[in-house]
Short mmCIF file of C-alpha atoms in Angstrom, two decimals:
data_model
loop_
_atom_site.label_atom_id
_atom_site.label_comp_id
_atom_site.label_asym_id
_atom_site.label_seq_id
_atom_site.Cartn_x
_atom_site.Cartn_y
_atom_site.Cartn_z
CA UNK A 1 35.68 137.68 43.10
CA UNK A 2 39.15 138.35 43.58
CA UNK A 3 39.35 140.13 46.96
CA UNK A 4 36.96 137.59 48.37
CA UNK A 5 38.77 134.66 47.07
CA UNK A 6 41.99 135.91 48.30
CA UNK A 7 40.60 136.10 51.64
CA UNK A 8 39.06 132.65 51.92
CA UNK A 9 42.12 131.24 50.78
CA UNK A 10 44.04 132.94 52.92
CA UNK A 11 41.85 131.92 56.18
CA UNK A 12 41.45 128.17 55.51
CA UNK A 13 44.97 128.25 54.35
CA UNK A 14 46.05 129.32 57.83
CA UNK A 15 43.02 127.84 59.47
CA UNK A 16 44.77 124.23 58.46
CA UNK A 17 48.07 125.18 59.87
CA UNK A 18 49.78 125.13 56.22
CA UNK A 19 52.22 127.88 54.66
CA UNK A 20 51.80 128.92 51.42
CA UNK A 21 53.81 126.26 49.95
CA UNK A 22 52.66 123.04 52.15
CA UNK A 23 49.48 124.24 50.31
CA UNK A 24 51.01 123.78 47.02
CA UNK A 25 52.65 120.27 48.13
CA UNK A 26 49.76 119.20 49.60
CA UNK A 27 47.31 119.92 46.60
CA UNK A 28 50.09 118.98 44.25
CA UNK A 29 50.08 122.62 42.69
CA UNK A 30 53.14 124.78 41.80
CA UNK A 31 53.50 127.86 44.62
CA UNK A 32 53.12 130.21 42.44
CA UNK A 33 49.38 129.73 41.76
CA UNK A 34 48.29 129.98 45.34
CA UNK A 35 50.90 133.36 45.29
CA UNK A 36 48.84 134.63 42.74
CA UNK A 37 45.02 133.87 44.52
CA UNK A 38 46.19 135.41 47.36
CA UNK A 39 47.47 138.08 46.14
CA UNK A 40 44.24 139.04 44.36
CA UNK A 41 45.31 138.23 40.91
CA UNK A 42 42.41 137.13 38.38
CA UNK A 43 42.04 134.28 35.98
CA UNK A 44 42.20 131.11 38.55
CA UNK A 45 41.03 128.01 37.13
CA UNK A 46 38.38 125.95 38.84
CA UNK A 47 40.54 122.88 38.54
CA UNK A 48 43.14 124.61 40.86
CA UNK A 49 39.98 125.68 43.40
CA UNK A 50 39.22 122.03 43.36
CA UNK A 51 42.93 121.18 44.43
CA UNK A 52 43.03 123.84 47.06
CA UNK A 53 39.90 122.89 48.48
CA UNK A 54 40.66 118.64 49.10
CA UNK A 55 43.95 120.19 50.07
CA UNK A 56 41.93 122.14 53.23
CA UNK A 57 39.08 119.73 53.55
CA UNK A 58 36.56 122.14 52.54
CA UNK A 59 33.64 122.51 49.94
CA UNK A 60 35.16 124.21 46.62
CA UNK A 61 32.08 126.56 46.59
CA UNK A 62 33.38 127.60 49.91
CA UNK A 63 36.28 129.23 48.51
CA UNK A 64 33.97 131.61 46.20
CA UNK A 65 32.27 134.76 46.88
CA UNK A 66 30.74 137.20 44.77
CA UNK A 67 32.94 140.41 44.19
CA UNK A 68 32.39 143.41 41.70
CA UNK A 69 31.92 142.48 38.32
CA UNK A 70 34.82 143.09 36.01
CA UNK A 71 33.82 144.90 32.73
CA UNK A 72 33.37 143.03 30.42
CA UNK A 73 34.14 142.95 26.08
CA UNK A 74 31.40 145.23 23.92
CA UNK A 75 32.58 143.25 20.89
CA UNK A 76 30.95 140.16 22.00
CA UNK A 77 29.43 138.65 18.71
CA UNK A 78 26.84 136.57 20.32
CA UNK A 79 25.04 139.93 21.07
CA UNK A 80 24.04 140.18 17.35
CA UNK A 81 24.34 136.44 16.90
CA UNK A 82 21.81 135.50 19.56
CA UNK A 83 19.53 138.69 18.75
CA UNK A 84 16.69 136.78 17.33
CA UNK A 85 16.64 134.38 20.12
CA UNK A 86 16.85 136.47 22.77
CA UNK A 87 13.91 138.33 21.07
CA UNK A 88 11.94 134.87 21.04
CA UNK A 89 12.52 133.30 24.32
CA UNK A 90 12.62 136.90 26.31
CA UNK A 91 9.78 139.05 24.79
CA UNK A 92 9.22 142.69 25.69
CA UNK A 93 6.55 143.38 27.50
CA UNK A 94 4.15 146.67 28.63
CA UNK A 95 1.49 147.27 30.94
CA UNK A 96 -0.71 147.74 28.11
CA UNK A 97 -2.22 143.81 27.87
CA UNK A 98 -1.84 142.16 24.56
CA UNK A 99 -3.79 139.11 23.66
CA UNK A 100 -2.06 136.63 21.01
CA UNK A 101 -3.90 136.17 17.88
CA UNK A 102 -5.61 132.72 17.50
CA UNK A 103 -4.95 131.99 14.06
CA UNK A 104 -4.86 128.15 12.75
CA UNK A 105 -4.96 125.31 15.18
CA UNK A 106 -1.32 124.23 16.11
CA UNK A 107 0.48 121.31 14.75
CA UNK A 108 1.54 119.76 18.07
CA UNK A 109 3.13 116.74 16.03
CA UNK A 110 5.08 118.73 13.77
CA UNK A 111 5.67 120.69 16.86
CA UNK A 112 7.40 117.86 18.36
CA UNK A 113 9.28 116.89 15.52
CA UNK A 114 10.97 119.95 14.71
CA UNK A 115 12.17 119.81 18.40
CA UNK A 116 13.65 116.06 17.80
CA UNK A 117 15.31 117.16 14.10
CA UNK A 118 16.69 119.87 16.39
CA UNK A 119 17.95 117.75 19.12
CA UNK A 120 19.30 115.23 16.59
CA UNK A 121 21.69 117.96 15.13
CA UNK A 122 22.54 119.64 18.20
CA UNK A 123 24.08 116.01 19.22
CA UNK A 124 25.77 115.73 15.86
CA UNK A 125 27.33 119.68 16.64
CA UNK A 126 25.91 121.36 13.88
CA UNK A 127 25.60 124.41 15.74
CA UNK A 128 24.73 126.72 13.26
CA UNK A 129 21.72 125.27 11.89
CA UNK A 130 20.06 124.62 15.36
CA UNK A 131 20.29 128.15 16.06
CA UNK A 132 18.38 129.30 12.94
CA UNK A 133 15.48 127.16 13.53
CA UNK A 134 15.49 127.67 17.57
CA UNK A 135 13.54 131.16 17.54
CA UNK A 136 11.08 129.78 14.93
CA UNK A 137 10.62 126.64 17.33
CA UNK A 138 9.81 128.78 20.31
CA UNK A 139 7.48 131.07 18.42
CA UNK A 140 5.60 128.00 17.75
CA UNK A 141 5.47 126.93 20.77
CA UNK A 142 4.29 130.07 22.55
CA UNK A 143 1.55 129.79 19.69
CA UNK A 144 0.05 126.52 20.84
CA UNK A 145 0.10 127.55 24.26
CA UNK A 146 -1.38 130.27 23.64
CA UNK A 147 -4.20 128.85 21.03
CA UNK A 148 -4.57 125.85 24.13
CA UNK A 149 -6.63 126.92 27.41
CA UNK A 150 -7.80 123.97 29.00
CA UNK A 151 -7.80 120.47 28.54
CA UNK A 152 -5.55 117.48 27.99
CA UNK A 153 -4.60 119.83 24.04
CA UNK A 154 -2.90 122.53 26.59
CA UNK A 155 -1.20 119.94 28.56
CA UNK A 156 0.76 118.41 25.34
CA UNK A 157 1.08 122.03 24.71
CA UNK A 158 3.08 122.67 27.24
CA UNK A 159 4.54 119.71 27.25
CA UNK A 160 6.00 120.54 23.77
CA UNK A 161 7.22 123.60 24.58
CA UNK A 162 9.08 122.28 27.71
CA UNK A 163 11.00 119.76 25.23
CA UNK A 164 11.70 122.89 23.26
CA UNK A 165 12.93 124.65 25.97
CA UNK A 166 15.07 122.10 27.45
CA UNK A 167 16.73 122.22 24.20
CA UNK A 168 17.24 125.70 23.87
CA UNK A 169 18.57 125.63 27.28
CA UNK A 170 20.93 122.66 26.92
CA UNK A 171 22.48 124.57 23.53
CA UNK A 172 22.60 127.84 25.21
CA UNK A 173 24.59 126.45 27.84
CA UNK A 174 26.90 124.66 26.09
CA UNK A 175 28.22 127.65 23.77
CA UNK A 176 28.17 129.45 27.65
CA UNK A 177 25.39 131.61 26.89
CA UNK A 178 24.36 130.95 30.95
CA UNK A 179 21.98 133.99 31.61
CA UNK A 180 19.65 133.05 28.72
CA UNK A 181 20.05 129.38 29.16
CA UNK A 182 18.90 129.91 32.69
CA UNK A 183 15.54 131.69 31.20
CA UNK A 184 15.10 128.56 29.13
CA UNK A 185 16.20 126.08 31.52
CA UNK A 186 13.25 127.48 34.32
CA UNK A 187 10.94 127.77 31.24
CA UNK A 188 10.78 123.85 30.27
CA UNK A 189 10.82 122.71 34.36
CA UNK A 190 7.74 124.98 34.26
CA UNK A 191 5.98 124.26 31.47
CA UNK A 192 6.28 120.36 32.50
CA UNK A 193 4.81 120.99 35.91
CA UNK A 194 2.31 122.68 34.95
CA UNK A 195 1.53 120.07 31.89
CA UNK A 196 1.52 117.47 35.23
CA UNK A 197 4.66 115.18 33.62
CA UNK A 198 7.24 114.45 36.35
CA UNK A 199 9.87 112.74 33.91
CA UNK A 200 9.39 115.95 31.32
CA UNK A 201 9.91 117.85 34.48
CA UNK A 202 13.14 115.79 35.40
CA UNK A 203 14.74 116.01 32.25
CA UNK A 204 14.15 119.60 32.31
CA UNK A 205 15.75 119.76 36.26
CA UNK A 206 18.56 118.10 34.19
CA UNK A 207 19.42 120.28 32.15
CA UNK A 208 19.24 123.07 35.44
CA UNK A 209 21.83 120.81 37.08
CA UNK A 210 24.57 120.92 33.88
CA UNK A 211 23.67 124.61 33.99
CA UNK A 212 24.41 125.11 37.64
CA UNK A 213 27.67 123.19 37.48
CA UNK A 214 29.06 124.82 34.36
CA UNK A 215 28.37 128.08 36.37
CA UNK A 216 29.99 126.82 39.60
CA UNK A 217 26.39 126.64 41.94
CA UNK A 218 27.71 123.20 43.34
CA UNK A 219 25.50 122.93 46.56
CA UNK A 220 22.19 124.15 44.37
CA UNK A 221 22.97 121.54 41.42
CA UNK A 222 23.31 118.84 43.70
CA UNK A 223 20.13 119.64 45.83
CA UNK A 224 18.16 120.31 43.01
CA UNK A 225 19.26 116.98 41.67
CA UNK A 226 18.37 115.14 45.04
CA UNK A 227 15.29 116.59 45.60
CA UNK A 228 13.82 115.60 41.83
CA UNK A 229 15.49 112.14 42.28
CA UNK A 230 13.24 111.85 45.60
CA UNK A 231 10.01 112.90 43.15
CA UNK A 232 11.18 110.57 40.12
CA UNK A 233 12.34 107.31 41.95
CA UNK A 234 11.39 104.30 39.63
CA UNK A 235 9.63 101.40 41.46
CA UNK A 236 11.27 98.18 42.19
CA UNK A 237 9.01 96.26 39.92
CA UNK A 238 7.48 97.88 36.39
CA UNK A 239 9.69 100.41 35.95
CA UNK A 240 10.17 102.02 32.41
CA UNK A 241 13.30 102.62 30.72
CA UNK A 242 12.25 106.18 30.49
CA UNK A 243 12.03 106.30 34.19
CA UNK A 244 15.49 104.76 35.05
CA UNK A 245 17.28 106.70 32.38
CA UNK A 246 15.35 110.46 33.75
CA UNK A 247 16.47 109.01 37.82
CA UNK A 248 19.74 107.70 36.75
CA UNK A 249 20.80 110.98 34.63
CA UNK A 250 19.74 113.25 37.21
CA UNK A 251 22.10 110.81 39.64
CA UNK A 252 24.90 111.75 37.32
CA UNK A 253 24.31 115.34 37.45
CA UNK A 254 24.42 115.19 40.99
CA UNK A 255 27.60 113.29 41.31
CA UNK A 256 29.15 115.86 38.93
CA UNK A 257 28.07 118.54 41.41
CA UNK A 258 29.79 117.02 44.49
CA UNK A 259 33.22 115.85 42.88
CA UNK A 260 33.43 119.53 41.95
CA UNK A 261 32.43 120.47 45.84
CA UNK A 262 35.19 118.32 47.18
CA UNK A 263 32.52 115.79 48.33
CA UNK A 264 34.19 112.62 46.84
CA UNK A 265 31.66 110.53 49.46
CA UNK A 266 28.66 111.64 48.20
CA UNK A 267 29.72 111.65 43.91
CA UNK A 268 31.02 107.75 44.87
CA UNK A 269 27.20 107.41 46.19
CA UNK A 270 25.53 108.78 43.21
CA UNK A 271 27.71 106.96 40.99
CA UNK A 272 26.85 103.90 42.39
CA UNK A 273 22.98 104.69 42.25
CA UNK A 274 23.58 105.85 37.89
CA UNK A 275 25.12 102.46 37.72
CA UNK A 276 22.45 100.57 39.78
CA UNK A 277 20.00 102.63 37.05
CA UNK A 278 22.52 101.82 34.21
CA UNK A 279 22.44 98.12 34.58
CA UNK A 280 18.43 98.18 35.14
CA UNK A 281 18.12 99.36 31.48
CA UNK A 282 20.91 97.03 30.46
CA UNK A 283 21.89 99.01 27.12
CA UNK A 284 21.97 102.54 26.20
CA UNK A 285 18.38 104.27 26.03
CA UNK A 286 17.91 106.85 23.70
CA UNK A 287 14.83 109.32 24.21
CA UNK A 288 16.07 112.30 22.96
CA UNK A 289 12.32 113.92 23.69
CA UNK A 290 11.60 112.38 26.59
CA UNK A 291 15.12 111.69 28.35
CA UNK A 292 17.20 114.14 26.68
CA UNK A 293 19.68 112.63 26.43
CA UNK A 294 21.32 108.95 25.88
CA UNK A 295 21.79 107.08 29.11
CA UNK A 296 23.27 103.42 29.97
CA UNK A 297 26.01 101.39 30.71
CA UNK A 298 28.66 103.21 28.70
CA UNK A 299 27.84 106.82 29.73
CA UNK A 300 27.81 105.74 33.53
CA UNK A 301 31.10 104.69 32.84
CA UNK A 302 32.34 107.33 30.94
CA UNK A 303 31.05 109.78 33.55
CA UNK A 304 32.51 108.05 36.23
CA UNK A 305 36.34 109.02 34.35
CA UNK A 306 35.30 112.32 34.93
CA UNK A 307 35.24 112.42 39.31
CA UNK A 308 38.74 110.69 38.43
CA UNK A 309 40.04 113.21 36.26
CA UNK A 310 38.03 116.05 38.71
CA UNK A 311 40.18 114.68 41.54
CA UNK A 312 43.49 114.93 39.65
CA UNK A 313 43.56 111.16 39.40
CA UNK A 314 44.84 111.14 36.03
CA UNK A 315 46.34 107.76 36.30
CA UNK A 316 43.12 106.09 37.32
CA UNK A 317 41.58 108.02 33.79
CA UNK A 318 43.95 106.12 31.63
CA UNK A 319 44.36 102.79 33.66
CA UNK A 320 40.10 102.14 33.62
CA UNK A 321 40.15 103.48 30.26
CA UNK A 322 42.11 100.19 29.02
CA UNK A 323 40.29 97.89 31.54
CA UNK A 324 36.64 98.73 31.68
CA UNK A 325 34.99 96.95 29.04
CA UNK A 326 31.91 99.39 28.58
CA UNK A 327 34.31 101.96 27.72
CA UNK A 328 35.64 99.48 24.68
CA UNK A 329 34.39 100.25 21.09
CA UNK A 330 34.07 96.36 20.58
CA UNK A 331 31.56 96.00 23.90
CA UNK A 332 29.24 99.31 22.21
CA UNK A 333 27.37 97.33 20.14
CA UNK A 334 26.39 94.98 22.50
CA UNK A 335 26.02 97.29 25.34
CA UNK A 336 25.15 100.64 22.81
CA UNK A 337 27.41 103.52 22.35
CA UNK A 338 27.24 106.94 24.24
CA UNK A 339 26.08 110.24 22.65
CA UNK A 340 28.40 112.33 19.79
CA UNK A 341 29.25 114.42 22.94
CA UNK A 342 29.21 112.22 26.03
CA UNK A 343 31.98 110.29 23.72
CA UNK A 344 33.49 113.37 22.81
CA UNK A 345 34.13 114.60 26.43
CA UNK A 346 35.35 110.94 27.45
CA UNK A 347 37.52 111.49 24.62
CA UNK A 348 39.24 115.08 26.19
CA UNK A 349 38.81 114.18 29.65
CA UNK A 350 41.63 111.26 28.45
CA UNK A 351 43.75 113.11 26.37
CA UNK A 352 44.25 115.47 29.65
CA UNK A 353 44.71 112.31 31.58
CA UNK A 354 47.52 111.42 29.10
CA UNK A 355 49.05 114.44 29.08
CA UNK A 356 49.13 114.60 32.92
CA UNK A 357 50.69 110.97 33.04
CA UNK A 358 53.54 111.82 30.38
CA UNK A 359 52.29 110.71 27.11
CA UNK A 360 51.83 114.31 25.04
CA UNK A 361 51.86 112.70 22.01
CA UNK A 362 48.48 110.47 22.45
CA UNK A 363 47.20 113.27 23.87
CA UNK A 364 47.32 115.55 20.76
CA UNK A 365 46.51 112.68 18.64
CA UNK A 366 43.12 113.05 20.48
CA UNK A 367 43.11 116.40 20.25
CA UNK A 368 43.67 116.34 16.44
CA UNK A 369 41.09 113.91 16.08
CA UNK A 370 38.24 116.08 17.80
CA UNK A 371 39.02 119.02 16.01
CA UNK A 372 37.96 117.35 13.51
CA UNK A 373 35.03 115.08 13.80
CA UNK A 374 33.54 117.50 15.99
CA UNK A 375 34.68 120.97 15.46
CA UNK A 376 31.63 123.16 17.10
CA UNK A 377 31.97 121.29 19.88
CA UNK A 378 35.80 121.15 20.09
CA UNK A 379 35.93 125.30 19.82
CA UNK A 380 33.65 125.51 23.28
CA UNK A 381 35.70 123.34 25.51
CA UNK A 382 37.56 125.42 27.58
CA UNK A 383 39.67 122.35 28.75
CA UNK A 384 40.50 121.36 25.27
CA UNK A 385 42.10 125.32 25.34
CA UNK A 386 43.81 124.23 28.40
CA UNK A 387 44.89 120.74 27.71
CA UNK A 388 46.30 121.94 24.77
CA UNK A 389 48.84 124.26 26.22
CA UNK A 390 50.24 121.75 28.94
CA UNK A 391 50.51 119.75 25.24
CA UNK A 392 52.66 122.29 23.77
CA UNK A 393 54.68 123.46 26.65
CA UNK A 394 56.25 120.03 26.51
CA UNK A 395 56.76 120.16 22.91
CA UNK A 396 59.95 122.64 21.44
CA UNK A 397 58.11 122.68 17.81
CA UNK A 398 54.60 123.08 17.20
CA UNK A 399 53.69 121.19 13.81
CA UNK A 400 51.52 122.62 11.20
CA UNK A 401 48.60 119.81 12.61
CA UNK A 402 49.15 121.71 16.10
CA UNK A 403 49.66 124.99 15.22
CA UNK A 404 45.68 124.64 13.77
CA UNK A 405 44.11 123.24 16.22
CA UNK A 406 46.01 125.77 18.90
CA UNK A 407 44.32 128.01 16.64
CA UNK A 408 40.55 126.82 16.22
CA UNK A 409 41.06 126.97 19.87
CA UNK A 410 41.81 130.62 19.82
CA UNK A 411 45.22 129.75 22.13
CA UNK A 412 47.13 132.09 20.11
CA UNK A 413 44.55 134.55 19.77
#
C-alpha cells in the first residue's frame, strides 16, 4: 500500500494548498511522519491516517489503496495453533458428494450452552480454553444442521450454529485472525437469515462491523451497520430489551466506523441514537446469546471516549472520565457495569489519554494494572504496544514493573 498511499497523500496534500509541514501543524503531527508516507516508507499507523485525513477534510479510507502484498513471516504460530479450527470451520471439499452421517439426534440445548460457557470465558480472556472447545462446538453444530431438514428443529439449528459462529468470529478477530474470522462472521449472518431471526442476524452483522473496522473497511462497516439498523428498528411502544440493545450496538459499531472515516457528523449522530437506545433499557443488558454482547448506559459512555480519543481529543478522554457519572464505579451498580473488555478498552483508551495530556505515570499505573487482570487481552492490543512506548520515551529508567509489561507486549522483542 505504500506507493498508493504515498500518492494520495501527496495529491490531497497539495490539493489543500499545504506544504509538507503545514500538514504536520495542521494535524498536530511531527514532519517527519508525513516525510516518511510520502516517501513510500512502510509501517504508518492508522492513528496518524486519521490525523492526516481531518487535516485535508477527507475520508481516512480515502487515503488507502491496495498495493502488492509484502511477504509475510512463515513462522507464524497461529498456523499450527489454529490448525484444528481452520479444519472445522473451513472443510475440504471434492466433487465427489458426501452425505453426513445421521447418527443420534442433536442436543440443541446443550448445543446452546456450550456456546454461552464459551462466550462467558471468552469475556473473562481465557483465551486458551475457548479455543480448545471452539472446533468441537462447530462440529456440533454442522451435525444438527445437518441431522435437521425442515421444520421449526432446523431453524433452532441454525440458529445455534449462528450463535456459535458469531463467537468464533468475534474471538478470531480479536487475536487478528481476520481472514478466518471473516468465514465465521458471514457464516452466523447466514445461518440467522436463513433460521428467519432478524436480532440473531443483527448481532451477527455486529460482529461483521468490529471486523470491518479492525481491518480498516470504514465505508462498508458503517453501511452494513445502517442498513441492519433500518431492518432491526425497535418500535416506539413494546419494544424488548433484546431489541434496543441488538439496534443500539449496531449504532455503536457504526459510529466507530465514521470517527475512523473522518466523519465526526455522522459518529456524533449514531452516538446520540446508542444513547437514545441506552437510556430505553435503563441499565446494562446482558444477552450474551442473543445480544452478544453487554449493552447500556455505561458502555454508550465508554464508547463515546473512544471518537474523543479517535479525534486526538485526549483532554476531553480524561476531563469526561472524572465528570460523567456512568463512567463512575460507584454509579455501576445502579446503572450495571460494562463487559471484562468494554471496561478494559475504556481503561487503555485513558491511559493513552493520560499519557497524551502529560501524566505518564497514571498512565502506566493502568497499564500495569491490565497486564494483569487481563493478560490475553492486554498481549493483543496493539495500542497498549503503542501507548506504552510514548510511556517510556518520557521515562530515563524503565523499572522492573515496566520492563515486564514492555515485554508481555513484545516492545522489546
Amino acid at each position: 500500500m505504500s506507493d498508493e498511499l504515498a500518492h494520495n497523500v501527496r495529491k490531497y496534500r497539495r490539493a489543500a494548498g499545504l506544504s509538507q509541514e503545514q500538514l504536520a501543524h495542521r494535524a498536530n503531527l511531527s514532519v517527519g511522519p508525513i516525510r516518511r508516507i510520502e516517501q513510500g516508507y512502510d509501517g504508518v499507523r492508522m492513528e496518524t491516517l486519521h490525523a492526516i485525513a481531518r487535516a485535508v477534510g477527507v475520508k481516512t479510507s480515502d487515503l488507502m489503496a491496495a498495493g502488492a502484498p509484502e511477504p509475510v513471516s512463515h513462522r507464524d504460530p497461529n498456523s499450527l495453533n489454529l490448525r484444528e479450527l481452520r479444519i472445522a470451520l473451513t472443510p475440504a471439499i471434492s466433487l465427489a458428494s458426501t452425505v453426513a452421517p445421521v447418527g443420534q439426534e442433536p442436543d440443541l440445548r446443550r448445543l446452546r450452552r456450550m456456546t454461552h460457557d464459551n462466550s462467558v470465558l471468552y469475556f473473562e480472556d481465557s483465551y486458551k480454553s475457548v479455543a480448545a472447545d471452539l472446533p468441537v462446538l462447530i462440529r456440533a453444530a454442522n451435525d444438527a444442521v445437518a441431522y435437521y431438514d425442515s421444520g421449526e428443529d432446523q431453524a433452532k439449528a441454525l440458529v445455534a450454529r449462528s450463535q456459535a459462529l458469531n463467537l468464533v468470529g468475534r474471538y478470531l478477530t480479536q487475536i487478528r485472525q481476520y481472514d478466518l474470522a471473516h468465514a465465521a462472521a458471514r457464516g452466523a449472518i447466514e445461518d440467522a437469515k436463513a433460521a428467519g431471526n432478524s436480532l440473531v442476524a443483527g448481532s451477527g452483522v455486529g460482529g461483521m462491523c468490529w471486523l470491518l473496522v479492525r481491518t480498516e473497511r470504514f465505508d462498508e462497516a458503517e453501511d452494513v451497520a445502517v442498513a441492519t439498523m433500518d431492518l432491526v428498528e425497535p418500535k416506539i411502544t413494546g419494544a424488548t430489551p433484546d431489541e434496543y440493545a441488538t439496534w443500539g450496538g449496531l449504532a455503536m459499531e457504526a459510529a466507530a466506523a465514521a470517527v475512523r472515516n473522518n466523519r465526526p457528523q455522522e459518529a456524533k449522530a449514531f452516538r446520540k441514537a446508542a444513547g437514545t437506545a441506552a437510556k430505553a433499557i435503563g441499565t446494562t443488558h446482558r444477552n450474551l446469546l442473543r445480544h452478544w454482547s453487554m449493552f447500556g448506559p455505561v458502555t454508550a459512555s465508554m464508547k463515546e471516549l473512544e471518537d474523543f480519543m479517535i479525534a486526538g481529543d485526549a483532554r476531553s478522554v480524561v476531563r469526561k472520565a472524572d465528570e460523567q457519572e456512568a463512567l463512575q464505579e460507584k454509579s455501576w451498580k445502579r446503572l450495571g457495569g460494562p463487559s471484562t473488555n468494554d471496561g478494559n478498552r475504556y481503561r487503555l483508551d485513558l491511559a493513552r489519554a493520560q499519557v497524551r495530556t502529560g501524566d505518564p505515570t497514571a498512565a502506566m499505573d493502568e497499564l500495569t494494572r491490565l497486564d494483569q487482570i487481563a493478560p490475553e487481552w492486554f498481549r493483543h492490543q496493539s495500542s497498549a504496544a503503542i501507548t506504552f512506548e510514548e510511556v517510556t520515551k518520557k521515562r530515563r529508567t524503565l523499572t522492573a514493573e515496566m520492563r515486564e509489561v514492555g515485554a508481555h507486549l513484545g516492545v522489546f522483542a
